[in-house]
């Protein structure tokens, strides 16, 4: 209860809910969208190595979730796309995992029954 005798309720919002309650994120306020020019840049630079529309969706989602603002969204998208292409290249060039020989062998009871002597 407060000083006037009125009961008050305090609610706590998660950081994401707090951002949602505070309004649109900076990337939405600034109106960034993937332009045809940026799409062409990504295709010309990386070919089939990345999907510009998928990367743009990931990019927007990331900056909506963090609420961060960037001075130049187009430059930031290019940096994002370069990093994504680099990670994809590293994954493609990674040596395959080594298979362990033998695999799983299920339990089979011993055929020599003398192992059961002496309390085993």
PDB file of C-alpha atoms in Angstrom:
ATOM      1  CA  UNK A   1       0.000   0.000   0.000  1.00  0.00           C
ATOM      2  CA  UNK A   2       1.148   3.500  -0.706  1.00  0.00           C
ATOM      3  CA  UNK A   3       0.920   6.492   1.650  1.00  0.00           C
ATOM      4  CA  UNK A   4      -2.703   7.134   0.675  1.00  0.00           C
ATOM      5  CA  UNK A   5      -3.657   3.585   1.641  1.00  0.00           C
ATOM      6  CA  UNK A   6      -4.115   2.442  -1.947  1.00  0.00           C
ATOM      7  CA  UNK A   7      -2.762  -0.967  -2.822  1.00  0.00           C
ATOM      8  CA  UNK A   8      -0.289  -0.866  -5.690  1.00  0.00           C
ATOM      9  CA  UNK A   9       0.835  -3.660  -7.956  1.00  0.00           C
ATOM     10  CA  UNK A  10       4.327  -3.778  -9.404  1.00  0.00           C
ATOM     11  CA  UNK A  11       4.943  -5.710 -12.578  1.00  0.00           C
ATOM     12  CA  UNK A  12       8.311  -6.609 -13.997  1.00  0.00           C
ATOM     13  CA  UNK A  13       8.800  -6.924 -17.717  1.00  0.00           C
ATOM     14  CA  UNK A  14      11.460  -8.993 -19.372  1.00  0.00           C
ATOM     15  CA  UNK A  15      14.001  -6.932 -21.349  1.00  0.00           C
ATOM     16  CA  UNK A  16      12.350  -7.996 -24.641  1.00  0.00           C
ATOM     17  CA  UNK A  17       8.868  -7.094 -23.376  1.00  0.00           C
ATOM     18  CA  UNK A  18      10.222  -3.784 -22.116  1.00  0.00           C
ATOM     19  CA  UNK A  19      11.585  -2.959 -25.588  1.00  0.00           C
ATOM     20  CA  UNK A  20       8.303  -4.038 -27.194  1.00  0.00           C
ATOM     21  CA  UNK A  21       6.372  -1.834 -24.779  1.00  0.00           C
ATOM     22  CA  UNK A  22       8.637   1.121 -25.539  1.00  0.00           C
ATOM     23  CA  UNK A  23       7.694   1.182 -29.227  1.00  0.00           C
ATOM     24  CA  UNK A  24       9.365   0.342 -32.517  1.00  0.00           C
ATOM     25  CA  UNK A  25      13.056  -0.471 -32.695  1.00  0.00           C
ATOM     26  CA  UNK A  26      15.593   1.891 -34.287  1.00  0.00           C
ATOM     27  CA  UNK A  27      15.901  -0.188 -37.469  1.00  0.00           C
ATOM     28  CA  UNK A  28      12.140   0.200 -37.980  1.00  0.00           C
ATOM     29  CA  UNK A  29      12.149   3.895 -37.067  1.00  0.00           C
ATOM     30  CA  UNK A  30      14.957   4.500 -39.559  1.00  0.00           C
ATOM     31  CA  UNK A  31      12.996   2.540 -42.184  1.00  0.00           C
ATOM     32  CA  UNK A  32      15.780   0.239 -43.355  1.00  0.00           C
ATOM     33  CA  UNK A  33      14.839  -2.266 -46.042  1.00  0.00           C
ATOM     34  CA  UNK A  34      16.858  -4.404 -48.412  1.00  0.00           C
ATOM     35  CA  UNK A  35      17.116  -2.421 -51.642  1.00  0.00           C
ATOM     36  CA  UNK A  36      17.558  -3.846 -55.121  1.00  0.00           C
ATOM     37  CA  UNK A  37      21.037  -2.306 -55.145  1.00  0.00           C
ATOM     38  CA  UNK A  38      22.072  -4.142 -51.958  1.00  0.00           C
ATOM     39  CA  UNK A  39      20.530  -7.343 -53.275  1.00  0.00           C
ATOM     40  CA  UNK A  40      22.552  -7.006 -56.517  1.00  0.00           C
ATOM     41  CA  UNK A  41      25.704  -6.244 -54.499  1.00  0.00           C
ATOM     42  CA  UNK A  42      25.234  -9.440 -52.451  1.00  0.00           C
ATOM     43  CA  UNK A  43      24.570 -11.616 -55.514  1.00  0.00           C
ATOM     44  CA  UNK A  44      27.485 -10.108 -57.473  1.00  0.00           C
ATOM     45  CA  UNK A  45      29.833 -10.395 -54.506  1.00  0.00           C
ATOM     46  CA  UNK A  46      28.932 -13.843 -53.171  1.00  0.00           C
ATOM     47  CA  UNK A  47      26.983 -15.542 -55.956  1.00  0.00           C
ATOM     48  CA  UNK A  48      24.941 -18.435 -54.617  1.00  0.00           C
ATOM     49  CA  UNK A  49      26.991 -18.341 -51.405  1.00  0.00           C
ATOM     50  CA  UNK A  50      24.275 -16.487 -49.509  1.00  0.00           C
ATOM     51  CA  UNK A  51      20.581 -15.660 -49.871  1.00  0.00           C
ATOM     52  CA  UNK A  52      20.281 -11.839 -49.574  1.00  0.00           C
ATOM     53  CA  UNK A  53      16.602 -11.928 -48.533  1.00  0.00           C
ATOM     54  CA  UNK A  54      17.226 -14.519 -45.819  1.00  0.00           C
ATOM     55  CA  UNK A  55      20.217 -12.529 -44.554  1.00  0.00           C
ATOM     56  CA  UNK A  56      18.120  -9.346 -44.526  1.00  0.00           C
ATOM     57  CA  UNK A  57      15.426 -11.077 -42.455  1.00  0.00           C
ATOM     58  CA  UNK A  58      18.061 -12.315 -39.989  1.00  0.00           C
ATOM     59  CA  UNK A  59      19.662  -8.851 -39.918  1.00  0.00           C
ATOM     60  CA  UNK A  60      16.393  -7.058 -39.144  1.00  0.00           C
ATOM     61  CA  UNK A  61      15.401  -9.659 -36.562  1.00  0.00           C
ATOM     62  CA  UNK A  62      18.754  -9.301 -34.800  1.00  0.00           C
ATOM     63  CA  UNK A  63      18.587  -5.518 -34.587  1.00  0.00           C
ATOM     64  CA  UNK A  64      14.942  -5.555 -33.527  1.00  0.00           C
ATOM     65  CA  UNK A  65      15.827  -7.907 -30.683  1.00  0.00           C
ATOM     66  CA  UNK A  66      18.799  -5.837 -29.495  1.00  0.00           C
ATOM     67  CA  UNK A  67      17.264  -2.404 -30.033  1.00  0.00           C
ATOM     68  CA  UNK A  68      20.623  -1.084 -31.265  1.00  0.00           C
ATOM     69  CA  UNK A  69      20.983   1.744 -33.762  1.00  0.00           C
ATOM     70  CA  UNK A  70      23.655   1.909 -36.443  1.00  0.00           C
ATOM     71  CA  UNK A  71      24.950   5.039 -38.136  1.00  0.00           C
ATOM     72  CA  UNK A  72      24.684   3.474 -41.589  1.00  0.00           C
ATOM     73  CA  UNK A  73      22.343   0.501 -41.918  1.00  0.00           C
ATOM     74  CA  UNK A  74      23.474  -0.331 -45.470  1.00  0.00           C
ATOM     75  CA  UNK A  75      27.119  -0.562 -44.428  1.00  0.00           C
ATOM     76  CA  UNK A  76      26.088  -2.690 -41.462  1.00  0.00           C
ATOM     77  CA  UNK A  77      24.124  -5.043 -43.752  1.00  0.00           C
ATOM     78  CA  UNK A  78      27.159  -5.423 -46.022  1.00  0.00           C
ATOM     79  CA  UNK A  79      29.295  -6.266 -42.994  1.00  0.00           C
ATOM     80  CA  UNK A  80      26.630  -8.774 -41.897  1.00  0.00           C
ATOM     81  CA  UNK A  81      26.546 -10.411 -45.350  1.00  0.00           C
ATOM     82  CA  UNK A  82      30.362 -10.629 -45.552  1.00  0.00           C
ATOM     83  CA  UNK A  83      30.497 -12.271 -42.133  1.00  0.00           C
ATOM     84  CA  UNK A  84      27.731 -14.719 -43.068  1.00  0.00           C
ATOM     85  CA  UNK A  85      29.540 -15.676 -46.296  1.00  0.00           C
ATOM     86  CA  UNK A  86      32.777 -16.152 -44.347  1.00  0.00           C
ATOM     87  CA  UNK A  87      31.068 -18.464 -41.832  1.00  0.00           C
ATOM     88  CA  UNK A  88      29.443 -20.448 -44.666  1.00  0.00           C
ATOM     89  CA  UNK A  89      32.830 -20.855 -46.366  1.00  0.00           C
ATOM     90  CA  UNK A  90      34.450 -22.000 -43.113  1.00  0.00           C
ATOM     91  CA  UNK A  91      31.681 -24.573 -42.573  1.00  0.00           C
ATOM     92  CA  UNK A  92      32.072 -25.869 -46.144  1.00  0.00           C
ATOM     93  CA  UNK A  93      35.856 -26.206 -45.793  1.00  0.00           C
ATOM     94  CA  UNK A  94      35.770 -27.857 -42.381  1.00  0.00           C
ATOM     95  CA  UNK A  95      36.976 -31.464 -42.477  1.00  0.00           C
ATOM     96  CA  UNK A  96      34.206 -33.992 -41.901  1.00  0.00           C
ATOM     97  CA  UNK A  97      33.847 -35.550 -38.489  1.00  0.00           C
ATOM     98  CA  UNK A  98      35.781 -38.764 -38.081  1.00  0.00           C
ATOM     99  CA  UNK A  99      33.586 -41.815 -37.733  1.00  0.00           C
ATOM    100  CA  UNK A 100      34.420 -44.097 -34.838  1.00  0.00           C
ATOM    101  CA  UNK A 101      34.926 -47.657 -36.001  1.00  0.00           C
ATOM    102  CA  UNK A 102      32.978 -50.488 -34.501  1.00  0.00           C
ATOM    103  CA  UNK A 103      29.841 -48.615 -33.640  1.00  0.00           C
ATOM    104  CA  UNK A 104      27.689 -49.777 -30.742  1.00  0.00           C
ATOM    105  CA  UNK A 105      27.894 -53.370 -29.599  1.00  0.00           C
ATOM    106  CA  UNK A 106      24.941 -54.503 -27.463  1.00  0.00           C
ATOM    107  CA  UNK A 107      25.615 -56.391 -24.239  1.00  0.00           C
ATOM    108  CA  UNK A 108      25.878 -60.146 -24.545  1.00  0.00           C
ATOM    109  CA  UNK A 109      26.244 -62.351 -21.506  1.00  0.00           C
ATOM    110  CA  UNK A 110      29.510 -64.289 -21.247  1.00  0.00           C
ATOM    111  CA  UNK A 111      29.573 -67.719 -22.844  1.00  0.00           C
ATOM    112  CA  UNK A 112      32.115 -68.993 -20.288  1.00  0.00           C
ATOM    113  CA  UNK A 113      29.978 -69.699 -17.215  1.00  0.00           C
ATOM    114  CA  UNK A 114      33.026 -69.955 -14.960  1.00  0.00           C
ATOM    115  CA  UNK A 115      32.929 -66.129 -14.700  1.00  0.00           C
ATOM    116  CA  UNK A 116      29.856 -66.544 -12.469  1.00  0.00           C
ATOM    117  CA  UNK A 117      31.855 -68.320  -9.793  1.00  0.00           C
ATOM    118  CA  UNK A 118      33.056 -66.371  -6.767  1.00  0.00           C
ATOM    119  CA  UNK A 119      29.963 -64.161  -6.625  1.00  0.00           C
ATOM    120  CA  UNK A 120      30.125 -62.359  -9.937  1.00  0.00           C
TER     121      UNK A 120
END
